[in-house]
Amino acid sequence: MNAHPPTIQHSAPAQMQVKRRRGGWRSLVPAGLMASSLMRNGYALIANSGLSAVLGLVFWLLAAHLCSQEAVGLGGAITATIVNLSNAAQLNFSNLLVRFVPTIGSRASKLILFAYAVSVVVSVLVAAVFLLVVGAFMPKLEVLTNNVGVIAWFVATVALWSVFALQDSALSGLRQSIWVPVSKTTYQLVKIAMLVLLAFFGFGWGAIALAWTAPVVVFIVAVNLLIFRRLVPKDDDLPVDEHLVHRRAMVHFFGWDYIGSVCMMAAWTAAPLIVLNLVGAAESASFFVAWTIFTSLNYFGDSMGLSLLAEGASDSRRLRSLAADAAVMSILPLVGLVGFILVLAHPIMAVFGPAYADEGASILRILAVASVVSAVLSIYLSIARTKGWMRSVAAVDVSLMLLALVAGVFLVQSQGPIGMAIAWLLAMLVVTCGVGVFALLTNRRYSGYDWGLALAFSSKRFVSHFVPLGRPPAALLPTEADLGPLLASTGKADAPSWRAYATEPGPEGTVTVSLGAQRADGHTGHEMRAILHRARNLAAIGYVERHIDNLDRLHANPRLKEIHPMLPARLTVRHTKGGLDCIEAVSRGEDAHGLSNNPADLQSGLTAAARAIAILHGRTSSVRKIDETWFQDWVERPTAQLRLLNGALLSRSRREQALDLFVARQRSYWLGRKLPLGWCHGDLRPHNLRFIRSSGAVGLAGILEWGNARSDAPAGYDACGLAIALRMGGSAEPVGAIVADLLWLPQWHEGEKTWFAGAAGNELDWSKDAAATAAMVGLVWLHQASGRIGHIEGAGRLWAASNVDRVLRIVSSSKGAN
C-alpha cells in the first residue's frame, strides 16, 4: 500500500486487465493470487503434491487388484529402492538449482546440465554398489541381479530418476513451477495406463516396476526440451567477476545445505523406525498412518518455501514482502485444514479401522499442529538460503534432528507412539522459538515490528481476495450523452467517435477515464486517444485545478522551453456544478516499468529524468534563506495533519513526542540555510514518467501529474522522491518501510548515485551527506504521508502503523537521532 493514492497512468489501465474474462479453472481462483508469481508457483507445487498423492493411491489400489500380493510387495520394494537411491545420488542439487538458477541468466543451462551429469554419475555408482551388496542385506531383491538386462535397467533407471526429479527443481528455479503438476500428473496417468496394460499380459512385479519407470524417459526428453529451448534465459547480463562470486556462493551453499538435508532425511526416516522398534509393529500402526498424513501436510510449507527461495533469489529486494506473503498464504490455508483435522481426527483415523482411531486420533492432532510450526520453519529456512545463512540452515536441521530423535526415544518408552509426536512438536517449537529470539537479537531494533507489519499487510491482501474489505466502488463510465459535448470541445476531428472504455482511481480522489476509438486492425478493444481527469469532490477538484494552473505557469516560462514538450497537452476543460473535467492527449512512450527488464535502459531513462528535473529546478530557482514562513509551509503544516491520526500502535502522547522530535531535527537542518529553491514536480514516481527509445538510446518523453508541483522546493526533492518510489516498487514495501530503512542507514546504492549524477551542475551534496539525506528523506515522507490523511480511501490503523509509526519509532531511537 502506498502512502499516496495511485497516480494516473497514461497507458492501458489496470482495470482493463481485471475486466477481461477468465475462463475455465482460472475463474475459480482470485485474479490477485494468480497474478503473483510466488503464489502461482507455490500453489502449483502444492497442487502437484496433492495430485501425485491421489493418483499414487489409485496406482497402488489398481496394482493390488491386478497383481498378486507377492508382485505388489516386490514391485513396491523395488520402486521405493529406486527413489531412495536416487534421492541420495542427487546430492541436494535440488535446493541449489532453486537458489541459483534465478540469478545467473543464460548460465543456468550449464548449472542444470552440471547437476544432471553429477547426479547421473553418482546414481550409477550408488546403484552398482547397491547391487553388489543387495544379496547380503535384502535377499528378496536378488531378482535385480538375475541377468544383465535387469541389472542395466535398474542402474539406468536410478540415473534417469535423478534427472526426472531434478528437472522439477530446474523448473522451480526458472520460476515456472506451473509445469511441474502438468508433467507429473500426465506421468501419473500414463503410469496407471501402463500398469493396466502390463498387468493384463502377466508381467508380475515387472508390470509395477516398468509402469513406474518406463514413461520417465519420455517426460525427461519433453520437459528438458521445454527448459532449454524456451525457459532458460538467452541473455547473461552478469559482470565477469560475478561468475566467480556465484561459484564461491554455490560451494558454500552446497556444503552446509547438504549437511542439513542429510540430517533431516535421517530424522524423517528414523522417527517411524524408532517407534516400530520400541513398541512393535501392531502398536505402531496408528503412528505410521498419522505420520503419513503429517508428511502430506508438510508439503504446504515446503512447496511455498521453494517458491519463496526462487522468487527471493531472483529479486532479493522484495524478500521481506515475499516471505510475508509466502507465510500468510501457505499458513492460513494450512491452519484451516489443521482446524478441520483437529475436529475430525477421530473419524479420519477410523477410516483405517477402529483400532487406528483410539490412539491415532491424538497422534494426528499433535502432528497436525506440528505441521503449522514446520511451515513457519520452512519459510525461515528459505529466507536463510536466499541470504546465504547456510550455517544457520545446517544448525536448524541438526538441532531439529537431535531434539526430535533424542526426545522421541525417551518419550516413546514412557508414553508409547504418541511420545514421538510430542517430541516432534516440542522440537519444532523449541527450534522455531530459538530462531525467532536469535533473529530479534541480531537484527536491528524494531525489525520484529517491521516483520509483524509485513505479515499484517499480507494477511489483509490475502483476505481481500475473498472479502471486499471496504474497497471503494469502481467509478462508473461516463455516458455518451455526458461525454459528447466535452469531446466536441477538444477540437479533434475524430473526437466524436471516442468512447469511454475503462476507469481507474487517480490522485486525491480523482478518476481517470480512458478514451479511445474502436481498433481499426480487426482486433477487439480500443485504441487509446486521450485521458479524462474527472473530479467530483472538493479534494479532487482542488488537485485538478492545481494541475491545470501549474502546467499553465510552466508553459508560460520561456526558460523551460526544453521541458515544454514533456508536459501533458491539454485538449479541453469543463467546469460543472460540483465537478471538473479535464481531457489531455495521451503521452507517447512507456513508463519505467516497461524498462525494468533491461537494467541499462532503466538506468539511462532515470538519468534522463534526473537531468530533466534538474533543468526544471535549476532554471526556476533562486538562492534564498530558509525562514519560518518556508518552514511552516513545508514542515509544520503537514506535521499538523499527522497529529490528527488516531489509533495505530503508538499512543497519541508518544506520537506527539516523536513528531516534536522530528520537527526539531528538520528545523535544525533547514532553518537558516541558504539554498536554491525552485520548481519541483512534487510526486515524481515511475508511472508518472514516459520514456521513448530512439536509435538505441532511451530518452524522457513526458512527465505526468503536476497537481502537487511547487515553486519553492529544495534541490533534490524530486530525485529523492523518485528514488524512494523506485525502492517501493522494487521491494513491494510501503513508503514507511523504505523511509525507516533510509533513516536508519542514510546511504544510497551505487545505481541510485549513478542516475542522481544526471543532475550534474546542481547541488548534489544532499545525496552524499548522511544528515542531508536524512533531512530530505524525512521531508519527502512527511508530504507523502500527510497527503494521505483525509482521502477517500482513508488512513486506517494498519496504514498508520506501517507508514507513520514505523518511521517515528526510528526517529525516537538513539540510532535515528544520529
PDB file of N, CA and C in Angstrom, residues 338-383:
ATOM      1  N   VAL A 338      -5.784 -27.734   9.272  1.00  0.00           N
ATOM      2  CA  VAL A 338      -5.450 -28.328  10.571  1.00  0.00           C
ATOM      3  C   VAL A 338      -6.631 -28.227  11.536  1.00  0.00           C
ATOM      4  N   GLY A 339      -7.334 -27.099  11.502  1.00  0.00           N
ATOM      5  CA  GLY A 339      -8.528 -26.974  12.334  1.00  0.00           C
ATOM      6  C   GLY A 339      -9.557 -28.042  12.006  1.00  0.00           C
ATOM      7  N   PHE A 340      -9.707 -28.318  10.710  1.00  0.00           N
ATOM      8  CA  PHE A 340     -10.614 -29.376  10.267  1.00  0.00           C
ATOM      9  C   PHE A 340     -10.153 -30.732  10.820  1.00  0.00           C
ATOM     10  N   ILE A 341      -8.847 -30.977  10.784  1.00  0.00           N
ATOM     11  CA  ILE A 341      -8.311 -32.252  11.267  1.00  0.00           C
ATOM     12  C   ILE A 341      -8.471 -32.368  12.778  1.00  0.00           C
ATOM     13  N   LEU A 342      -8.251 -31.273  13.512  1.00  0.00           N
ATOM     14  CA  LEU A 342      -8.394 -31.316  14.962  1.00  0.00           C
ATOM     15  C   LEU A 342      -9.808 -31.723  15.364  1.00  0.00           C
ATOM     16  N   VAL A 343     -10.782 -31.261  14.628  1.00  0.00           N
ATOM     17  CA  VAL A 343     -12.175 -31.578  14.955  1.00  0.00           C
ATOM     18  C   VAL A 343     -12.530 -33.003  14.525  1.00  0.00           C
ATOM     19  N   LEU A 344     -12.036 -33.428  13.368  1.00  0.00           N
ATOM     20  CA  LEU A 344     -12.458 -34.707  12.788  1.00  0.00           C
ATOM     21  C   LEU A 344     -11.351 -35.757  12.797  1.00  0.00           C
ATOM     22  N   ALA A 345     -10.378 -35.599  13.693  1.00  0.00           N
ATOM     23  CA  ALA A 345      -9.267 -36.553  13.716  1.00  0.00           C
ATOM     24  C   ALA A 345      -9.755 -37.983  13.964  1.00  0.00           C
ATOM     25  N   HIS A 346     -10.678 -38.151  14.862  1.00  0.00           N
ATOM     26  CA  HIS A 346     -11.159 -39.498  15.176  1.00  0.00           C
ATOM     27  C   HIS A 346     -11.835 -40.150  13.974  1.00  0.00           C
ATOM     28  N   PRO A 347     -12.809 -39.492  13.329  1.00  0.00           N
ATOM     29  CA  PRO A 347     -13.402 -40.110  12.129  1.00  0.00           C
ATOM     30  C   PRO A 347     -12.391 -40.357  11.012  1.00  0.00           C
ATOM     31  N   ILE A 348     -11.408 -39.452  10.857  1.00  0.00           N
ATOM     32  CA  ILE A 348     -10.403 -39.637   9.804  1.00  0.00           C
ATOM     33  C   ILE A 348      -9.611 -40.914  10.052  1.00  0.00           C
ATOM     34  N   MET A 349      -9.153 -41.115  11.274  1.00  0.00           N
ATOM     35  CA  MET A 349      -8.380 -42.312  11.581  1.00  0.00           C
ATOM     36  C   MET A 349      -9.249 -43.562  11.589  1.00  0.00           C
ATOM     37  N   ALA A 350     -10.528 -43.403  11.895  1.00  0.00           N
ATOM     38  CA  ALA A 350     -11.429 -44.563  11.920  1.00  0.00           C
ATOM     39  C   ALA A 350     -11.625 -45.147  10.534  1.00  0.00           C
ATOM     40  N   VAL A 351     -11.364 -44.363   9.484  1.00  0.00           N
ATOM     41  CA  VAL A 351     -11.475 -44.895   8.126  1.00  0.00           C
ATOM     42  C   VAL A 351     -10.550 -46.089   7.941  1.00  0.00           C
ATOM     43  N   PHE A 352      -9.414 -46.096   8.651  1.00  0.00           N
ATOM     44  CA  PHE A 352      -8.447 -47.187   8.517  1.00  0.00           C
ATOM     45  C   PHE A 352      -8.764 -48.352   9.451  1.00  0.00           C
ATOM     46  N   GLY A 353      -9.775 -48.157  10.299  1.00  0.00           N
ATOM     47  CA  GLY A 353     -10.178 -49.212  11.215  1.00  0.00           C
ATOM     48  C   GLY A 353     -10.338 -48.681  12.620  1.00  0.00           C
ATOM     49  N   PRO A 354     -11.219 -49.298  13.430  1.00  0.00           N
ATOM     50  CA  PRO A 354     -11.456 -48.809  14.796  1.00  0.00           C
ATOM     51  C   PRO A 354     -10.197 -48.768  15.652  1.00  0.00           C
ATOM     52  N   ALA A 355      -9.300 -49.732  15.444  1.00  0.00           N
ATOM     53  CA  ALA A 355      -8.091 -49.775  16.269  1.00  0.00           C
ATOM     54  C   ALA A 355      -7.197 -48.568  16.022  1.00  0.00           C
ATOM     55  N   TYR A 356      -7.245 -48.018  14.798  1.00  0.00           N
ATOM     56  CA  TYR A 356      -6.411 -46.865  14.475  1.00  0.00           C
ATOM     57  C   TYR A 356      -6.912 -45.585  15.145  1.00  0.00           C
ATOM     58  N   ALA A 357      -8.209 -45.511  15.405  1.00  0.00           N
ATOM     59  CA  ALA A 357      -8.798 -44.260  15.866  1.00  0.00           C
ATOM     60  C   ALA A 357      -8.527 -43.984  17.337  1.00  0.00           C
ATOM     61  N   ASP A 358      -8.388 -45.026  18.153  1.00  0.00           N
ATOM     62  CA  ASP A 358      -8.285 -44.822  19.593  1.00  0.00           C
ATOM     63  C   ASP A 358      -7.097 -43.947  19.967  1.00  0.00           C
ATOM     64  N   GLU A 359      -5.891 -44.404  19.630  1.00  0.00           N
ATOM     65  CA  GLU A 359      -4.703 -43.609  19.942  1.00  0.00           C
ATOM     66  C   GLU A 359      -4.274 -42.747  18.759  1.00  0.00           C
ATOM     67  N   GLY A 360      -4.607 -43.178  17.559  1.00  0.00           N
ATOM     68  CA  GLY A 360      -4.168 -42.461  16.363  1.00  0.00           C
ATOM     69  C   GLY A 360      -4.732 -41.069  16.249  1.00  0.00           C
ATOM     70  N   ALA A 361      -5.955 -40.848  16.769  1.00  0.00           N
ATOM     71  CA  ALA A 361      -6.571 -39.523  16.664  1.00  0.00           C
ATOM     72  C   ALA A 361      -5.745 -38.488  17.423  1.00  0.00           C
ATOM     73  N   SER A 362      -5.295 -38.827  18.617  1.00  0.00           N
ATOM     74  CA  SER A 362      -4.481 -37.893  19.395  1.00  0.00           C
ATOM     75  C   SER A 362      -3.138 -37.638  18.723  1.00  0.00           C
ATOM     76  N   ILE A 363      -2.536 -38.712  18.174  1.00  0.00           N
ATOM     77  CA  ILE A 363      -1.256 -38.544  17.469  1.00  0.00           C
ATOM     78  C   ILE A 363      -1.433 -37.618  16.278  1.00  0.00           C
ATOM     79  N   LEU A 364      -2.521 -37.826  15.533  1.00  0.00           N
ATOM     80  CA  LEU A 364      -2.764 -36.996  14.354  1.00  0.00           C
ATOM     81  C   LEU A 364      -2.956 -35.541  14.735  1.00  0.00           C
ATOM     82  N   ARG A 365      -3.675 -35.273  15.822  1.00  0.00           N
ATOM     83  CA  ARG A 365      -3.886 -33.889  16.250  1.00  0.00           C
ATOM     84  C   ARG A 365      -2.562 -33.213  16.578  1.00  0.00           C
ATOM     85  N   ILE A 366      -1.710 -33.913  17.308  1.00  0.00           N
ATOM     86  CA  ILE A 366      -0.418 -33.316  17.691  1.00  0.00           C
ATOM     87  C   ILE A 366       0.443 -33.056  16.460  1.00  0.00           C
ATOM     88  N   LEU A 367       0.512 -34.028  15.558  1.00  0.00           N
ATOM     89  CA  LEU A 367       1.325 -33.860  14.349  1.00  0.00           C
ATOM     90  C   LEU A 367       0.746 -32.791  13.425  1.00  0.00           C
ATOM     91  N   ALA A 368      -0.582 -32.649  13.420  1.00  0.00           N
ATOM     92  CA  ALA A 368      -1.200 -31.605  12.596  1.00  0.00           C
ATOM     93  C   ALA A 368      -0.778 -30.218  13.080  1.00  0.00           C
ATOM     94  N   VAL A 369      -0.763 -30.027  14.403  1.00  0.00           N
ATOM     95  CA  VAL A 369      -0.289 -28.747  14.954  1.00  0.00           C
ATOM     96  C   VAL A 369       1.187 -28.558  14.620  1.00  0.00           C
ATOM     97  N   ALA A 370       1.962 -29.635  14.680  1.00  0.00           N
ATOM     98  CA  ALA A 370       3.390 -29.556  14.352  1.00  0.00           C
ATOM     99  C   ALA A 370       3.604 -29.135  12.899  1.00  0.00           C
ATOM    100  N   SER A 371       2.678 -29.494  12.011  1.00  0.00           N
ATOM    101  CA  SER A 371       2.835 -29.124  10.595  1.00  0.00           C
ATOM    102  C   SER A 371       2.761 -27.613  10.406  1.00  0.00           C
ATOM    103  N   VAL A 372       1.986 -26.914  11.255  1.00  0.00           N
ATOM    104  CA  VAL A 372       1.915 -25.455  11.166  1.00  0.00           C
ATOM    105  C   VAL A 372       3.252 -24.846  11.577  1.00  0.00           C
ATOM    106  N   VAL A 373       3.826 -25.366  12.671  1.00  0.00           N
ATOM    107  CA  VAL A 373       5.139 -24.877  13.109  1.00  0.00           C
ATOM    108  C   VAL A 373       6.185 -25.199  12.046  1.00  0.00           C
ATOM    109  N   SER A 374       6.080 -26.375  11.435  1.00  0.00           N
ATOM    110  CA  SER A 374       7.020 -26.760  10.372  1.00  0.00           C
ATOM    111  C   SER A 374       6.939 -25.811   9.191  1.00  0.00           C
ATOM    112  N   ALA A 375       5.727 -25.348   8.857  1.00  0.00           N
ATOM    113  CA  ALA A 375       5.574 -24.401   7.747  1.00  0.00           C
ATOM    114  C   ALA A 375       6.273 -23.079   8.052  1.00  0.00           C
ATOM    115  N   VAL A 376       6.159 -22.606   9.300  1.00  0.00           N
ATOM    116  CA  VAL A 376       6.864 -21.386   9.709  1.00  0.00           C
ATOM    117  C   VAL A 376       8.372 -21.577   9.563  1.00  0.00           C
ATOM    118  N   LEU A 377       8.855 -22.725   9.999  1.00  0.00           N
ATOM    119  CA  LEU A 377      10.288 -23.014   9.923  1.00  0.00           C
ATOM    120  C   LEU A 377      10.748 -23.118   8.461  1.00  0.00           C
ATOM    121  N   SER A 378       9.902 -23.659   7.594  1.00  0.00           N
ATOM    122  CA  SER A 378      10.252 -23.761   6.170  1.00  0.00           C
ATOM    123  C   SER A 378      10.438 -22.380   5.550  1.00  0.00           C
ATOM    124  N   ILE A 379       9.593 -21.428   5.938  1.00  0.00           N
ATOM    125  CA  ILE A 379       9.729 -20.072   5.418  1.00  0.00           C
ATOM    126  C   ILE A 379      11.049 -19.469   5.891  1.00  0.00           C
ATOM    127  N   TYR A 380      11.384 -19.672   7.163  1.00  0.00           N
ATOM    128  CA  TYR A 380      12.657 -19.139   7.664  1.00  0.00           C
ATOM    129  C   TYR A 380      13.836 -19.759   6.912  1.00  0.00           C
ATOM    130  N   LEU A 381      13.812 -21.063   6.699  1.00  0.00           N
ATOM    131  CA  LEU A 381      14.918 -21.722   6.012  1.00  0.00           C
ATOM    132  C   LEU A 381      15.067 -21.212   4.587  1.00  0.00           C
ATOM    133  N   SER A 382      13.958 -20.884   3.937  1.00  0.00           N
ATOM    134  CA  SER A 382      14.037 -20.312   2.589  1.00  0.00           C
ATOM    135  C   SER A 382      14.670 -18.923   2.632  1.00  0.00           C
ATOM    136  N   ILE A 383      14.307 -18.129   3.643  1.00  0.00           N
ATOM    137  CA  ILE A 383      14.933 -16.808   3.808  1.00  0.00           C
ATOM    138  C   ILE A 383      16.432 -16.974   4.035  1.00  0.00           C
TER     139      ILE A 383
END
